[in-house]
């Protein structure tokens, strides 16, 4: 498959493979053998999955989806231009080839021929242009991914080729189209059509009741031949964590995403369900506002990073379902700097840094919230670890609803926690650390660093790009405001009859690839 | 909220029953008006709004402001209240703020919740139909056999149940009947458009949870009322006159213990509405309770307000019905004083 996928992406993918494959290998727990069993897939049946619901806010509109249940549906109704593989390499989706001019300011994308929408209309360049225009809509969640595109100059070179001119050079444009908010809809599909929308995906919308349930049927003309295996896909909103697990245990659903880690441990032992575990670049972090004292002093932020016993955090806050983080972001993704030494707990060094900064008796407030499993536990443990270095961290638990709400607490807490499902380095940096980043949790602002980032993004030569990216990451590693304590695993629960779903670093439930699933 | 001995004014024109009903109705309207103010004020106090929730972390001040304008959230609070209440009086529950925030030109609330309302009503009706005879029956048994073992069993069991919140009772029942015995399903998922009655097995644990949580108060009150009446002179006299014990119990004692019990049962039914919200969540039952919980999380304020208002109407109606029922049971209330 990757052979037909020409363009600059391929070699970068291979470069990355080393680390990602190693990561996937590390999770080959005996329990997972069911994924690898090579029985002949059976056809037919209904696959039933349960997710935390979003009430009436649930949507089939790819440009509006914000929660995992939206993502699950969108990834099965539509197709992406680029597919993110289980090892985080990229493969062809609706786009086959990405080529750019010399300075990476104009791209041409060759599209897959012979693909049809659910209504029989054939897929082509106009649909991609339309979709990109929708992504740039004012309330679109995909806006940051297309903000560098000159929308007015998008052009269908022919039926299956799109020309995408950029405002600023970007040597990795396909990386903008991996996230589910950037999936492709047919030309002319607007907000009012999303009750029963059309896509090219493996499943077709049959019914959808927001907050309750959706029923999709198999797309018989799907371009991946022979797939999907099941006849229909039923996705149900079950808000309560225990109720969702009970539904799985009693056979009322076949799959649930994000099993609470303690439950996962218990059920991996009793083996009454299959626990699907995939190491991922999902970062769980503490963050410090680098514009607020005492975090204006990089010696203080470094000391806090040295206080953390990451192994203990992973063991107790997320039951061991994660690998230790290294204060940079996106482990396993292209350009991630593997050469930086793993940061370990060093209380003596932390103490001497704090002394040098005149903060030997440091007292700070750490804001936490039960919005994400493990947050409160991690904060509690970090506060205990901090005592060894003479640092007093007072925990402040705030309501989940205000934690990520920009009009309330988000970006206003000097020392708090966050979680990022990182799909590419570029996007994490653009969204969290660049000068005009919308979610600048650490309030990081540095002109030279920002210029370095722009250079790294624009550099077409991959070796040069890697060295630029390494500089970008080293600065964050040394002086940034993030303490990334883990890259947490995706942990899901599957009934014993579900086969074919393989762990994927790219997302929960094998990155929602229900087209691979079959029922024994 | 209600009292049995409502003062009945002397009147020559209207019958006392009508006057009583009229007063109660007026009271109900006032109560609903006050409820609407409280509900509106309460939702205004919730931090955040649908705009920021729908946009999530994607929300920046510019897009949030744009959505505020689309949702009329930038208008003064009193104006929003007047709009809402005028709509309600015309039978229009309003538009879902979340639906509008997602770009729909109209997102009427009723179609979004009608299914859930029906599901909740089914759950509540089944529970009520079982609760009323069970509280009366068990209350009478406990009163008649006061101090004997059946009374102790009923009292201890109902006191234990009343001490536990619904989610604990629900979890215990799941523990016993699903994890332990594997007799009953631990969740009650109902497909949209399907009726929960298609698969009544699923309703057993939710109904049992609600019953256990709400029976106790009824039983205690019926028991207390019965004991009191059984000690009155007219019951003693009836017994001494050789009236059969059965007749004494059902015709003399229960009939006179009923008025207080009706009030308590009405309160129990109202309390059931609160219990339903929690129970639905425990069993993933798609009713009005789970709708309300998610609507609060989504800050879908119009949805929250309208659903709360529906619940308030049910509350007030239950009171009204209970009052009228008491009127019918107590002849004294029907006569001019």
PDB file of N, CA and C in Angstrom, chain A residues 30-31 34-35 37 47-48 248-249 251 253-255 267-275 493-500 518-520:
ATOM      1  N   UNK A  30       0.027 -11.271  26.459  1.00  0.00           N
ATOM      2  CA  UNK A  30      -0.613 -12.489  25.957  1.00  0.00           C
ATOM      3  C   UNK A  30      -2.106 -12.322  25.680  1.00  0.00           C
ATOM      4  N   UNK A  31      -2.767 -11.502  26.502  1.00  0.00           N
ATOM      5  CA  UNK A  31      -4.199 -11.267  26.334  1.00  0.00           C
ATOM      6  C   UNK A  31      -4.565 -10.820  24.933  1.00  0.00           C
ATOM      7  N   UNK A  34      -5.697 -12.510  20.785  1.00  0.00           N
ATOM      8  CA  UNK A  34      -6.924 -12.661  19.999  1.00  0.00           C
ATOM      9  C   UNK A  34      -6.925 -11.758  18.774  1.00  0.00           C
ATOM     10  N   UNK A  35      -6.216 -10.623  18.902  1.00  0.00           N
ATOM     11  CA  UNK A  35      -6.183  -9.691  17.779  1.00  0.00           C
ATOM     12  C   UNK A  35      -5.407 -10.268  16.616  1.00  0.00           C
ATOM     13  N   UNK A  37      -4.921 -13.560  15.986  1.00  0.00           N
ATOM     14  CA  UNK A  37      -5.387 -14.858  15.517  1.00  0.00           C
ATOM     15  C   UNK A  37      -5.854 -14.731  14.071  1.00  0.00           C
ATOM     16  N   UNK A  47     -22.526  -4.934  14.993  1.00  0.00           N
ATOM     17  CA  UNK A  47     -21.536  -4.575  15.997  1.00  0.00           C
ATOM     18  C   UNK A  47     -22.102  -3.421  16.813  1.00  0.00           C
ATOM     19  N   UNK A  48     -22.148  -3.606  18.142  1.00  0.00           N
ATOM     20  CA  UNK A  48     -22.742  -2.580  19.002  1.00  0.00           C
ATOM     21  C   UNK A  48     -21.672  -1.979  19.915  1.00  0.00           C
ATOM     22  N   UNK A 248     -21.519  -3.871  28.630  1.00  0.00           N
ATOM     23  CA  UNK A 248     -20.566  -4.746  27.946  1.00  0.00           C
ATOM     24  C   UNK A 248     -20.553  -6.127  28.597  1.00  0.00           C
ATOM     25  N   UNK A 249     -20.517  -6.151  29.934  1.00  0.00           N
ATOM     26  CA  UNK A 249     -20.440  -7.423  30.653  1.00  0.00           C
ATOM     27  C   UNK A 249     -21.697  -8.258  30.439  1.00  0.00           C
ATOM     28  N   UNK A 251     -23.485  -8.223  27.751  1.00  0.00           N
ATOM     29  CA  UNK A 251     -23.672  -8.551  26.347  1.00  0.00           C
ATOM     30  C   UNK A 251     -24.648  -7.646  25.616  1.00  0.00           C
ATOM     31  N   UNK A 253     -23.791  -4.535  24.729  1.00  0.00           N
ATOM     32  CA  UNK A 253     -22.930  -3.930  23.708  1.00  0.00           C
ATOM     33  C   UNK A 253     -21.714  -4.840  23.540  1.00  0.00           C
ATOM     34  N   UNK A 254     -20.983  -4.654  22.439  1.00  0.00           N
ATOM     35  CA  UNK A 254     -19.825  -5.509  22.157  1.00  0.00           C
ATOM     36  C   UNK A 254     -18.500  -4.796  22.387  1.00  0.00           C
ATOM     37  N   UNK A 255     -18.534  -3.474  22.451  1.00  0.00           N
ATOM     38  CA  UNK A 255     -17.281  -2.730  22.556  1.00  0.00           C
ATOM     39  C   UNK A 255     -17.509  -1.439  23.304  1.00  0.00           C
ATOM     40  N   UNK A 267     -10.378  -6.678  34.857  1.00  0.00           N
ATOM     41  CA  UNK A 267     -10.970  -7.553  33.840  1.00  0.00           C
ATOM     42  C   UNK A 267      -9.911  -8.224  32.974  1.00  0.00           C
ATOM     43  N   UNK A 268      -8.712  -7.613  32.888  1.00  0.00           N
ATOM     44  CA  UNK A 268      -7.629  -8.290  32.183  1.00  0.00           C
ATOM     45  C   UNK A 268      -7.258  -9.546  32.962  1.00  0.00           C
ATOM     46  N   UNK A 269      -7.442  -9.488  34.290  1.00  0.00           N
ATOM     47  CA  UNK A 269      -7.121 -10.646  35.121  1.00  0.00           C
ATOM     48  C   UNK A 269      -8.219 -11.697  35.052  1.00  0.00           C
ATOM     49  N   UNK A 270      -9.486 -11.279  35.131  1.00  0.00           N
ATOM     50  CA  UNK A 270     -10.571 -12.267  35.134  1.00  0.00           C
ATOM     51  C   UNK A 270     -10.867 -12.770  33.729  1.00  0.00           C
ATOM     52  N   UNK A 271     -10.432 -12.029  32.698  1.00  0.00           N
ATOM     53  CA  UNK A 271     -10.574 -12.444  31.304  1.00  0.00           C
ATOM     54  C   UNK A 271     -12.024 -12.670  30.878  1.00  0.00           C
ATOM     55  N   UNK A 272     -12.979 -12.003  31.520  1.00  0.00           N
ATOM     56  CA  UNK A 272     -14.366 -12.159  31.075  1.00  0.00           C
ATOM     57  C   UNK A 272     -14.656 -11.286  29.861  1.00  0.00           C
ATOM     58  N   UNK A 273     -13.816 -10.278  29.651  1.00  0.00           N
ATOM     59  CA  UNK A 273     -13.868  -9.514  28.400  1.00  0.00           C
ATOM     60  C   UNK A 273     -12.436  -9.388  27.893  1.00  0.00           C
ATOM     61  N   UNK A 274     -12.273  -8.964  26.659  1.00  0.00           N
ATOM     62  CA  UNK A 274     -10.934  -8.699  26.172  1.00  0.00           C
ATOM     63  C   UNK A 274     -10.603  -7.227  26.380  1.00  0.00           C
ATOM     64  N   UNK A 275      -9.406  -6.996  26.902  1.00  0.00           N
ATOM     65  CA  UNK A 275      -8.978  -5.612  27.116  1.00  0.00           C
ATOM     66  C   UNK A 275      -7.983  -5.257  26.013  1.00  0.00           C
ATOM     67  N   UNK A 493     -12.550  -1.951  26.127  1.00  0.00           N
ATOM     68  CA  UNK A 493     -13.086  -3.267  26.449  1.00  0.00           C
ATOM     69  C   UNK A 493     -13.853  -3.827  25.264  1.00  0.00           C
ATOM     70  N   UNK A 494     -13.614  -5.122  24.977  1.00  0.00           N
ATOM     71  CA  UNK A 494     -14.314  -5.784  23.869  1.00  0.00           C
ATOM     72  C   UNK A 494     -14.917  -7.088  24.372  1.00  0.00           C
ATOM     73  N   UNK A 495     -16.110  -7.418  23.865  1.00  0.00           N
ATOM     74  CA  UNK A 495     -16.658  -8.714  24.218  1.00  0.00           C
ATOM     75  C   UNK A 495     -15.850  -9.775  23.482  1.00  0.00           C
ATOM     76  N   UNK A 496     -15.917 -11.003  23.992  1.00  0.00           N
ATOM     77  CA  UNK A 496     -15.065 -12.061  23.440  1.00  0.00           C
ATOM     78  C   UNK A 496     -15.386 -12.378  21.990  1.00  0.00           C
ATOM     79  N   UNK A 497     -16.574 -12.019  21.535  1.00  0.00           N
ATOM     80  CA  UNK A 497     -16.905 -12.392  20.158  1.00  0.00           C
ATOM     81  C   UNK A 497     -16.401 -11.394  19.111  1.00  0.00           C
ATOM     82  N   UNK A 498     -15.897 -10.239  19.566  1.00  0.00           N
ATOM     83  CA  UNK A 498     -15.392  -9.258  18.598  1.00  0.00           C
ATOM     84  C   UNK A 498     -13.972  -9.617  18.175  1.00  0.00           C
ATOM     85  N   UNK A 499     -13.753  -9.765  16.890  1.00  0.00           N
ATOM     86  CA  UNK A 499     -12.441 -10.113  16.351  1.00  0.00           C
ATOM     87  C   UNK A 499     -12.033  -9.058  15.328  1.00  0.00           C
ATOM     88  N   UNK A 500     -10.735  -9.028  15.046  1.00  0.00           N
ATOM     89  CA  UNK A 500     -10.268  -8.207  13.931  1.00  0.00           C
ATOM     90  C   UNK A 500      -9.845  -6.793  14.300  1.00  0.00           C
ATOM     91  N   UNK A 518     -15.095  -8.172  13.028  1.00  0.00           N
ATOM     92  CA  UNK A 518     -16.102  -9.176  12.699  1.00  0.00           C
ATOM     93  C   UNK A 518     -16.505  -9.923  13.953  1.00  0.00           C
ATOM     94  N   UNK A 519     -17.650 -10.579  13.879  1.00  0.00           N
ATOM     95  CA  UNK A 519     -18.200 -11.214  15.072  1.00  0.00           C
ATOM     96  C   UNK A 519     -18.086 -12.722  14.976  1.00  0.00           C
ATOM     97  N   UNK A 520     -17.405 -13.329  15.936  1.00  0.00           N
ATOM     98  CA  UNK A 520     -17.231 -14.785  15.929  1.00  0.00           C
ATOM     99  C   UNK A 520     -18.533 -15.467  16.340  1.00  0.00           C
TER     100      UNK A 520
END
